[in-house]
Short mmCIF file of N, CA and C in Angstrom, two decimals:
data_model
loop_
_atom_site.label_atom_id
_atom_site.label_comp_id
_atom_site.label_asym_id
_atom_site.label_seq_id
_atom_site.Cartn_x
_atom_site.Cartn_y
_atom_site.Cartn_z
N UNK A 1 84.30 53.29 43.98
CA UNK A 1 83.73 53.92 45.15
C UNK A 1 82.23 54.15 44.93
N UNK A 2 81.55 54.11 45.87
CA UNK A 2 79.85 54.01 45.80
C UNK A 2 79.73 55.58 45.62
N UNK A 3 78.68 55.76 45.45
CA UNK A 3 77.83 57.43 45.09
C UNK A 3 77.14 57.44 46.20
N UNK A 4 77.46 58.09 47.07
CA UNK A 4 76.42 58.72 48.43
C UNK A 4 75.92 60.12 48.48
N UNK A 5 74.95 60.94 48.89
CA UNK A 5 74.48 61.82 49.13
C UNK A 5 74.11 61.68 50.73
N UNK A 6 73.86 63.21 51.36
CA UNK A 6 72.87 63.30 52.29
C UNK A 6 71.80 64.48 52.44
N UNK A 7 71.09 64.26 52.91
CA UNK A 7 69.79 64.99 52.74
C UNK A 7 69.41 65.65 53.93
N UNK A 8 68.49 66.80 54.13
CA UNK A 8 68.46 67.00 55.65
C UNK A 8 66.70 68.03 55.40
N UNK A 9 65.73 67.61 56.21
CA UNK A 9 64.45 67.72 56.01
C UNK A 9 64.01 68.56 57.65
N UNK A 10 63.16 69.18 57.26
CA UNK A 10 62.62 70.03 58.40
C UNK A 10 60.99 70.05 58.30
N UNK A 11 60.52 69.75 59.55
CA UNK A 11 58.83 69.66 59.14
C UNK A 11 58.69 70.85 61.08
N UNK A 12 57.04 71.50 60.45
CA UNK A 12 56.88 71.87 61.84
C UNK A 12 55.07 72.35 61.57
N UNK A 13 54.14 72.02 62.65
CA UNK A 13 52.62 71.77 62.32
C UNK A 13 52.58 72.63 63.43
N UNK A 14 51.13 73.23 63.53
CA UNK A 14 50.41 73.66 64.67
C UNK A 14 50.03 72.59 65.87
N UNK A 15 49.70 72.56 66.78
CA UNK A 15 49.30 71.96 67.78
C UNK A 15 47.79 72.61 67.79
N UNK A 16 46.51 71.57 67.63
CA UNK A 16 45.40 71.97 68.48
C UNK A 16 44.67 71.09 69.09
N UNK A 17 43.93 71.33 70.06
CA UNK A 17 43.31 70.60 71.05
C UNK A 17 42.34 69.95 70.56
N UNK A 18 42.16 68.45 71.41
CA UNK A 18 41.16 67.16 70.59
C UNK A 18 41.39 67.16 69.11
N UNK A 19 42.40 66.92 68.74
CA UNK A 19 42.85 66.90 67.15
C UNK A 19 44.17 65.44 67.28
N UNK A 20 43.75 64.67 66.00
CA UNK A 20 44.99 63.37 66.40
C UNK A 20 45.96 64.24 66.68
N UNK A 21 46.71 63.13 67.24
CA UNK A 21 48.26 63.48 67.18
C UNK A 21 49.21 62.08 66.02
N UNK A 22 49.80 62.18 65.38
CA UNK A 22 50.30 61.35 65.15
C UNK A 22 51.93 61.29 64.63
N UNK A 23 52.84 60.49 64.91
CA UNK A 23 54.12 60.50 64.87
C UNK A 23 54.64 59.55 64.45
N UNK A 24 55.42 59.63 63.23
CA UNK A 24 56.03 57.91 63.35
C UNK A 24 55.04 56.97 62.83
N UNK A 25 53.79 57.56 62.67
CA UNK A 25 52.98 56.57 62.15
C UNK A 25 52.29 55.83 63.41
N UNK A 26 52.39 56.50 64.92
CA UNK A 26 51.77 56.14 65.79
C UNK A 26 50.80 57.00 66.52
N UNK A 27 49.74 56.71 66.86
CA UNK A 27 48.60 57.76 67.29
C UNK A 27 49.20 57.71 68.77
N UNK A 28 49.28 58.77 68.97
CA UNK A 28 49.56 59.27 70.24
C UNK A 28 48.75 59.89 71.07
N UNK A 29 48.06 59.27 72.44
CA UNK A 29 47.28 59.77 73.26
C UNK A 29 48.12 61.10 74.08
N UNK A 30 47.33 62.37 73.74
CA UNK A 30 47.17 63.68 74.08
C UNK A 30 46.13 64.79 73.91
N UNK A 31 46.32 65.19 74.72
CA UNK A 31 44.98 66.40 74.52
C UNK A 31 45.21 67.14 72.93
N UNK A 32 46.36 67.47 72.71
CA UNK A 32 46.42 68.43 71.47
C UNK A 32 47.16 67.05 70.37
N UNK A 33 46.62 67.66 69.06
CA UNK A 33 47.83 66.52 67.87
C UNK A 33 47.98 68.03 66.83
N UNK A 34 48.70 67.39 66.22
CA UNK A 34 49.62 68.08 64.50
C UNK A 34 48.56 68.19 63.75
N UNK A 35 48.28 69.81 63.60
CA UNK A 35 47.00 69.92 62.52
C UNK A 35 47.85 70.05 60.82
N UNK A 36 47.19 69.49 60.24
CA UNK A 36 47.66 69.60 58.66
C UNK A 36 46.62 69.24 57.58
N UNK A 37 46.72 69.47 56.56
CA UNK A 37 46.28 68.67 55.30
C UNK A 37 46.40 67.33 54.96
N UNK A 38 47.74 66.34 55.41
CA UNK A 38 47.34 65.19 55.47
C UNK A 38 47.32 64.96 57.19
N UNK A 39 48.27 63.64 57.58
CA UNK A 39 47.79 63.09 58.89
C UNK A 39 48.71 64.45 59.62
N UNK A 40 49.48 65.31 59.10
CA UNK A 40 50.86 66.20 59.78
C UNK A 40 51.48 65.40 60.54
N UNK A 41 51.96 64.45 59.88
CA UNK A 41 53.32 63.56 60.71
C UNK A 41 54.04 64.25 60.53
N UNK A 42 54.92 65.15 61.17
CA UNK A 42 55.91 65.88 61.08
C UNK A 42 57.40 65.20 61.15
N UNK A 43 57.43 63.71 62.08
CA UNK A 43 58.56 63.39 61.78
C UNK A 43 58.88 62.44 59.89
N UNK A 44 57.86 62.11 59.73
CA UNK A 44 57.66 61.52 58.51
C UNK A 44 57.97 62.88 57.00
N UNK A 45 57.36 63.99 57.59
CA UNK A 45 57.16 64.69 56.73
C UNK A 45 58.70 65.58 56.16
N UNK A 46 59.31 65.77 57.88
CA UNK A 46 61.12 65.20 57.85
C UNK A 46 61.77 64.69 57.40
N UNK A 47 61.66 63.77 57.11
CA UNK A 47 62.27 62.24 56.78
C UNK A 47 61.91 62.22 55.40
N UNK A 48 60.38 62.54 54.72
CA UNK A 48 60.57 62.64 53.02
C UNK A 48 61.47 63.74 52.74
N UNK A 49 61.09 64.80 53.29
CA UNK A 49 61.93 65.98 53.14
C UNK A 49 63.37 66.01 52.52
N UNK A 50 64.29 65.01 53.71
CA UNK A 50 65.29 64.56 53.87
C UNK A 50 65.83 63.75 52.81
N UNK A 51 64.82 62.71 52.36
CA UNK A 51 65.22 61.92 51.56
C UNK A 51 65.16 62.43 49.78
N UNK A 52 63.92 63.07 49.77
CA UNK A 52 63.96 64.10 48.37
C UNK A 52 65.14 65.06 48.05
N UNK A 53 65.57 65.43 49.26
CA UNK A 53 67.00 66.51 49.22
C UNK A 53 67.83 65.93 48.52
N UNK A 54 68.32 64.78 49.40
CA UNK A 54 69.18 64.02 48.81
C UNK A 54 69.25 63.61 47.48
N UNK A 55 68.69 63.05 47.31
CA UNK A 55 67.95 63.07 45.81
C UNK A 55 67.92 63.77 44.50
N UNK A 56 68.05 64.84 45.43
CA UNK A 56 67.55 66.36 44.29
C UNK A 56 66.36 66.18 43.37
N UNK A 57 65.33 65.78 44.60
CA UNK A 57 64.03 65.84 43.88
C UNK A 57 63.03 66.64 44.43
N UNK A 58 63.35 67.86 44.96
CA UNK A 58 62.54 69.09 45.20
C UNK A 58 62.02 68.76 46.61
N UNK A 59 61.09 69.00 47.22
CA UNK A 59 60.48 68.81 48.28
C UNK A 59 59.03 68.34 48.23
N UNK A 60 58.74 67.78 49.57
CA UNK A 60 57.46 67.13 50.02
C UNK A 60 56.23 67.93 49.51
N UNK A 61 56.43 69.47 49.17
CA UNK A 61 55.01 70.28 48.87
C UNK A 61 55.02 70.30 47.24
N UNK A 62 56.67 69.62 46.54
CA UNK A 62 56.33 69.77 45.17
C UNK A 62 55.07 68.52 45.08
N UNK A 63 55.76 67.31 45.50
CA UNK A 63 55.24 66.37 45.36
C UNK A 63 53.79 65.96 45.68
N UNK A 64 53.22 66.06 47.25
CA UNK A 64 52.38 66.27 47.67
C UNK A 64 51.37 67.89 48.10
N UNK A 65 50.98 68.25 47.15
CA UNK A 65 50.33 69.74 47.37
C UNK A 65 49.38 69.57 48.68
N UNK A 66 49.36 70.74 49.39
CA UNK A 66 48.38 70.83 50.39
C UNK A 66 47.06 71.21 49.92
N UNK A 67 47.14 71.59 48.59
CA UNK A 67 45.79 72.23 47.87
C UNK A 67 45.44 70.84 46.54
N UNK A 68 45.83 69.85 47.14
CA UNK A 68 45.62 68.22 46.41
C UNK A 68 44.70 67.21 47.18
N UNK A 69 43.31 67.00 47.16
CA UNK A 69 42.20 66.34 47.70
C UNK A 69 42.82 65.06 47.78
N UNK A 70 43.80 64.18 46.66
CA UNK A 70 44.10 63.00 46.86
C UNK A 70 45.23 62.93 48.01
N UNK A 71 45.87 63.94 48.82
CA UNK A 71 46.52 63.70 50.03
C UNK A 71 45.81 64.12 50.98
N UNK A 72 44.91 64.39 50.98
CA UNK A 72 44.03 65.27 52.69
C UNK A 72 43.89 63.93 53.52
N UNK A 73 44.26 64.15 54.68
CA UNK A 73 43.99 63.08 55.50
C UNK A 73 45.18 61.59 55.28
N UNK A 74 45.85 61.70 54.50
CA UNK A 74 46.52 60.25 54.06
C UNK A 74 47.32 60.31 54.91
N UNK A 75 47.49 58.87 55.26
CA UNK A 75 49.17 58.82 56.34
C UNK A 75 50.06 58.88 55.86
N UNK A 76 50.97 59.52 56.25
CA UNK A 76 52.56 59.95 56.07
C UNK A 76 53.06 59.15 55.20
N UNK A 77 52.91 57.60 56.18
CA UNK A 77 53.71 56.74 56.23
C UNK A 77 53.50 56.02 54.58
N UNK A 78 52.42 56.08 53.78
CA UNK A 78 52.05 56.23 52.14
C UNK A 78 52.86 57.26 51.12
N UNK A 79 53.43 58.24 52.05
CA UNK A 79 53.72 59.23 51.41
C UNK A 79 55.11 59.11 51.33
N UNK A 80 55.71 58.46 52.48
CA UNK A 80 57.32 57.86 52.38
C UNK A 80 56.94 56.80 51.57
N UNK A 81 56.14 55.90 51.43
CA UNK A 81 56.49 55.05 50.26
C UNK A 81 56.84 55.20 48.92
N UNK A 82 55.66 56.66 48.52
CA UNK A 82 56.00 57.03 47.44
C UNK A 82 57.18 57.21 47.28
N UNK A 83 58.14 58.46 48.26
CA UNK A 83 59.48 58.61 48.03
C UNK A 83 60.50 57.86 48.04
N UNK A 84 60.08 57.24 48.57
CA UNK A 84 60.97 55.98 48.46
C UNK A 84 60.88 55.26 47.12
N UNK A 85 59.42 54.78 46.39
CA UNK A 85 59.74 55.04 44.67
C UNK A 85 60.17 55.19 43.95
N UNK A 86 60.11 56.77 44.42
CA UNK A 86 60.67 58.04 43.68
C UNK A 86 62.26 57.47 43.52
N UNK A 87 62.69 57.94 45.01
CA UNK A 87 64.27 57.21 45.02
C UNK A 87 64.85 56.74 43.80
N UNK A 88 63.91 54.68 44.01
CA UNK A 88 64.37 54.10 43.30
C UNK A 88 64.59 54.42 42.00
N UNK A 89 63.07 55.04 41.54
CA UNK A 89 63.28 54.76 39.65
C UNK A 89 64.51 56.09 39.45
N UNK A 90 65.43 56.50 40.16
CA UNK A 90 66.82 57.63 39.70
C UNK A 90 67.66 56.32 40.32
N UNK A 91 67.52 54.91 40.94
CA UNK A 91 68.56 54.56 41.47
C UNK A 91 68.81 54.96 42.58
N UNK A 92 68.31 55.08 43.42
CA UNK A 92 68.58 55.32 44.77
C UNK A 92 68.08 54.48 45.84
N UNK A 93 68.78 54.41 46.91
CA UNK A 93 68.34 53.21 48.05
C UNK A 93 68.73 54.36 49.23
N UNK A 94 68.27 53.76 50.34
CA UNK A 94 68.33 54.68 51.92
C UNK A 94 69.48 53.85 52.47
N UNK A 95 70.54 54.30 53.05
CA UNK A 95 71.88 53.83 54.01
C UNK A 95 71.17 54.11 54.98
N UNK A 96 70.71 55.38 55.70
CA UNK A 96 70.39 55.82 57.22
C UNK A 96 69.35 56.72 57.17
N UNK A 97 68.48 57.30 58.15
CA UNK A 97 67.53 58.32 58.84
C UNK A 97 68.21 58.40 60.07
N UNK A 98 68.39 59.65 60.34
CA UNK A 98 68.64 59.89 62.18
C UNK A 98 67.86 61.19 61.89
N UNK A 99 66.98 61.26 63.15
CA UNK A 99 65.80 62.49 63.10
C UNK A 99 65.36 62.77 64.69
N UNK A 100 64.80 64.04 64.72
CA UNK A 100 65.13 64.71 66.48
C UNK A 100 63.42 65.02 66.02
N UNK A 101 62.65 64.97 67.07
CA UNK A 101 61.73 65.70 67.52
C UNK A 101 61.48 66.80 68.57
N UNK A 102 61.14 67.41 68.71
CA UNK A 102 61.40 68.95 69.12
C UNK A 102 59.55 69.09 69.56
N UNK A 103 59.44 68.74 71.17
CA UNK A 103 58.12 68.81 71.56
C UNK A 103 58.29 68.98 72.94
N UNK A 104 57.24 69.71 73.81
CA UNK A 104 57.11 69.34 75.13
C UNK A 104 56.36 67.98 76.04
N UNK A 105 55.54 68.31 75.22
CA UNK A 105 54.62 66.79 75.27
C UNK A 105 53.48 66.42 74.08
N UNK A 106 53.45 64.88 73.96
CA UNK A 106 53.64 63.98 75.11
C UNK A 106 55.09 63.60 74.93
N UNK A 107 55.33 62.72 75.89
CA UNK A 107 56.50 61.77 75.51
C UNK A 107 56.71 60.75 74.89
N UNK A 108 57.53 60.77 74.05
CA UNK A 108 57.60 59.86 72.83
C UNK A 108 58.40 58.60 72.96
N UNK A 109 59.29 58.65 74.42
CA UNK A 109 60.59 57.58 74.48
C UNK A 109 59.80 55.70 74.12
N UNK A 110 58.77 56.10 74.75
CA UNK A 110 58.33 54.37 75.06
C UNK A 110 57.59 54.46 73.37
N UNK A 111 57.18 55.48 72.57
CA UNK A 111 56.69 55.15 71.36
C UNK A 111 57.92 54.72 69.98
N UNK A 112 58.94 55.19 70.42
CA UNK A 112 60.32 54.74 69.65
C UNK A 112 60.15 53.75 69.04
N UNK A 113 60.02 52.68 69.40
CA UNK A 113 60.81 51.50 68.84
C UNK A 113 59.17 50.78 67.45
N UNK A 114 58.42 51.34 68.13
CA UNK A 114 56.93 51.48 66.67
C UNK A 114 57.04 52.63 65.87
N UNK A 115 57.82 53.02 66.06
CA UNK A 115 58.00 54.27 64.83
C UNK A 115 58.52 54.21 64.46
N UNK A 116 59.85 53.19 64.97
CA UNK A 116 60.69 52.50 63.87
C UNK A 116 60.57 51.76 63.54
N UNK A 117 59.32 50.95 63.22
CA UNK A 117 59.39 49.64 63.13
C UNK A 117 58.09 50.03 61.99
N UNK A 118 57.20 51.16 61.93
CA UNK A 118 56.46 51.70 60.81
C UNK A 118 57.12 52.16 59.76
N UNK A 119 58.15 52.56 60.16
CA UNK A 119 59.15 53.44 59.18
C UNK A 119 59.97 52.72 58.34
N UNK A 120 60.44 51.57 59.13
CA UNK A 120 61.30 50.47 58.46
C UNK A 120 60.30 49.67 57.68
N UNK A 121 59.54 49.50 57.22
CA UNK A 121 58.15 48.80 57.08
C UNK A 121 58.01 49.64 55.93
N UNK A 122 57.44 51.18 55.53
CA UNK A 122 57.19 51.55 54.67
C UNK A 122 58.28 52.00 53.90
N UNK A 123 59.56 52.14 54.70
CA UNK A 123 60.58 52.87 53.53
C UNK A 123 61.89 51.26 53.18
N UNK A 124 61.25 50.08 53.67
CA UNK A 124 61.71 48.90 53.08
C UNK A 124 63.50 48.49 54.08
N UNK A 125 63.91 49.28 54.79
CA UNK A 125 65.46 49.51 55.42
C UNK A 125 65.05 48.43 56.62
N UNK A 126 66.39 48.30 57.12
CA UNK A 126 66.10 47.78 58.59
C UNK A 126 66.12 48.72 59.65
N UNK A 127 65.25 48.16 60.85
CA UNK A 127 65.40 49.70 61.97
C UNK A 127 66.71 50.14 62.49
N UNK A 128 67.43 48.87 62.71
CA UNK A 128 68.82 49.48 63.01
C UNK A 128 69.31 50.72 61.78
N UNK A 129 68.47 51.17 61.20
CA UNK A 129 69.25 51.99 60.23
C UNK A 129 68.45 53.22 60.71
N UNK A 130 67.18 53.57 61.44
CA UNK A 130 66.74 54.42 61.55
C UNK A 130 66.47 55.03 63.31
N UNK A 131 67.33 56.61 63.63
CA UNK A 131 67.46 56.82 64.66
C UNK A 131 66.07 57.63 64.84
N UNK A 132 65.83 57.52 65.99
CA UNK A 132 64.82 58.67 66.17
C UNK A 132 64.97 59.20 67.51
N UNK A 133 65.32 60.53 68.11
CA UNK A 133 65.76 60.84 69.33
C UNK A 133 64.75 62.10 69.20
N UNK A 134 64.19 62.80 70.73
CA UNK A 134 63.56 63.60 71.06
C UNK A 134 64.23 64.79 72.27
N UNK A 135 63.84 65.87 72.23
CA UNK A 135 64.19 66.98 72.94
C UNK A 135 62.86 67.53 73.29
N UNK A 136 63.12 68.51 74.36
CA UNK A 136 62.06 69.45 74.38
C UNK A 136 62.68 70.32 74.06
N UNK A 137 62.19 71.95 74.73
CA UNK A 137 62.60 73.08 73.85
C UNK A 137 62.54 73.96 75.17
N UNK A 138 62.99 73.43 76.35
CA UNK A 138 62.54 74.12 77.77
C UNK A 138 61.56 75.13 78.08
N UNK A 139 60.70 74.67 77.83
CA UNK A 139 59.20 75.44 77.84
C UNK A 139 59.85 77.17 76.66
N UNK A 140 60.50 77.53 75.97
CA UNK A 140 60.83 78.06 75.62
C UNK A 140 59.97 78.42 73.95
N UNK A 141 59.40 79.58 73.45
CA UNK A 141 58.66 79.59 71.82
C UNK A 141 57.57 79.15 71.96
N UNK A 142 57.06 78.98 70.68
CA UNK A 142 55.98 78.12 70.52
C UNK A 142 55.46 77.00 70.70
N UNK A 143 57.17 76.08 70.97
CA UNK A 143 57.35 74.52 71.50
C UNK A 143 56.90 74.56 72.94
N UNK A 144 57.62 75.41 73.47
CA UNK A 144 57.96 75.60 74.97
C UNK A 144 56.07 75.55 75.36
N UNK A 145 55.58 76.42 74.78
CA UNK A 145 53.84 76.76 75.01
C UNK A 145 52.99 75.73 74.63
N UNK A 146 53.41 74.63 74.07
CA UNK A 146 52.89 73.18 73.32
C UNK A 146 52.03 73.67 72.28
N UNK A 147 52.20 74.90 71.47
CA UNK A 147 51.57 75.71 70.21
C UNK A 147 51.68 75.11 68.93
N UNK A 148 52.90 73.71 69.00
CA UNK A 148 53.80 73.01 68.20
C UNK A 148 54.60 72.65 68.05
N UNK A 149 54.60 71.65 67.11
CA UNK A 149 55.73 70.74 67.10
C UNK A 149 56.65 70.81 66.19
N UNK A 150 58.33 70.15 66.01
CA UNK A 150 58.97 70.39 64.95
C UNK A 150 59.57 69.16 64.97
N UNK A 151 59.92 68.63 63.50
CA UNK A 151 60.88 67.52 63.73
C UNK A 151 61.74 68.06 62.53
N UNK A 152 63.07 67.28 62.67
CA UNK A 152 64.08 67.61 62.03
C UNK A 152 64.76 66.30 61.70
N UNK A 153 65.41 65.98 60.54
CA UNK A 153 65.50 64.94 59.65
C UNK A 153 67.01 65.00 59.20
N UNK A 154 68.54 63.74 58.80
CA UNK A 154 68.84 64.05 57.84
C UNK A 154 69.27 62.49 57.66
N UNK A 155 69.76 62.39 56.04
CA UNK A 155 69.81 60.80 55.53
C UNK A 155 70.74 60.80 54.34
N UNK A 156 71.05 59.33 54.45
CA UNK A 156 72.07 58.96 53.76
C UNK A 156 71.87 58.24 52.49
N UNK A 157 71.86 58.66 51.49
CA UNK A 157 71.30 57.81 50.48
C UNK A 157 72.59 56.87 49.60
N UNK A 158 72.09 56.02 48.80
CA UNK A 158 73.42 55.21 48.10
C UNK A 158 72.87 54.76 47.04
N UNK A 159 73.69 55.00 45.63
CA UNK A 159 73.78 54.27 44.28
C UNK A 159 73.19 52.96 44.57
N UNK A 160 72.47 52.32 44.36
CA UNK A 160 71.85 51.11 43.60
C UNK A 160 72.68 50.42 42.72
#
């Protein structure tokens, strides 16, 4: 019988105005984007999250410090490569990602299928292996006020 784990990752950034936005590894035209230390891909930042769990290799802030000059500004999507690395040298490979975004705007439906297709690209899987579905939060919190964003992550990992 194979060795599986699953993992489950939570990311959530400020929203501020004329600031990128970026998701998925796609720049997204909006007035406000994900402020952070690197690009704040929050669904990416999910998704390492997710995949380190699994793993039992601590989390995205062991690995990447926010108080570390060599991640300021870097894309996400570098930063899943690493973990994905990581993964390997314990023997590990990715089965699945299914991950929710949690925003009012913008809308993400027509950006789907490039955020899976960045994702499948840096973490080496095929896209059919990676879900990505969105909600809002009915104007409701901090989401509801577009103050920020959250994405939420979980994954399936497998013995090598």
């Amino acid at each position: 019988m194979a060795k599986i784990k699953v993992g489950f990752g939570f990311d959530v950034h400020q929203l501020k105005q004329q600031h990128p936005f970026i998701l998925g590894g796609v720049n997204l035209e909006h007035t406000a984007g994900a402020y952070g230390h690197s690009d704040a891909d929050v669904l990416l930042h999910a998704i390492c999250d997710a995949l380190l769990g699994a793993a039992n290799l601590r989390d995205i802030g062991f690995h990447f410090s926010n108080t570390d000059d060599r991640w300021k500004g870097i894309s996400s999507l570098i930063l899943l490569q690493h973990v994905v690395a990581l993964l390997a040298e314990k023997n590990w490979q990715i089965g699945n990602i299914d991950a929710m975004v949690c925003l009012e705007a913008p809308k993400i439906n027509p950006h789907i299928p490039a955020m899976q297709a960045n994702i499948a690209k840096a973490a080496g899987i095929d896209i059919e292996d990676i879900s990505i579905k969105a909600t809002t939060n009915e104007q409701l919190g901090f989401i509801g006020r577009e103050e920020g964003v959250v994405a939420y992550a979980v994954c399936l990992i497998e013995r090598i």
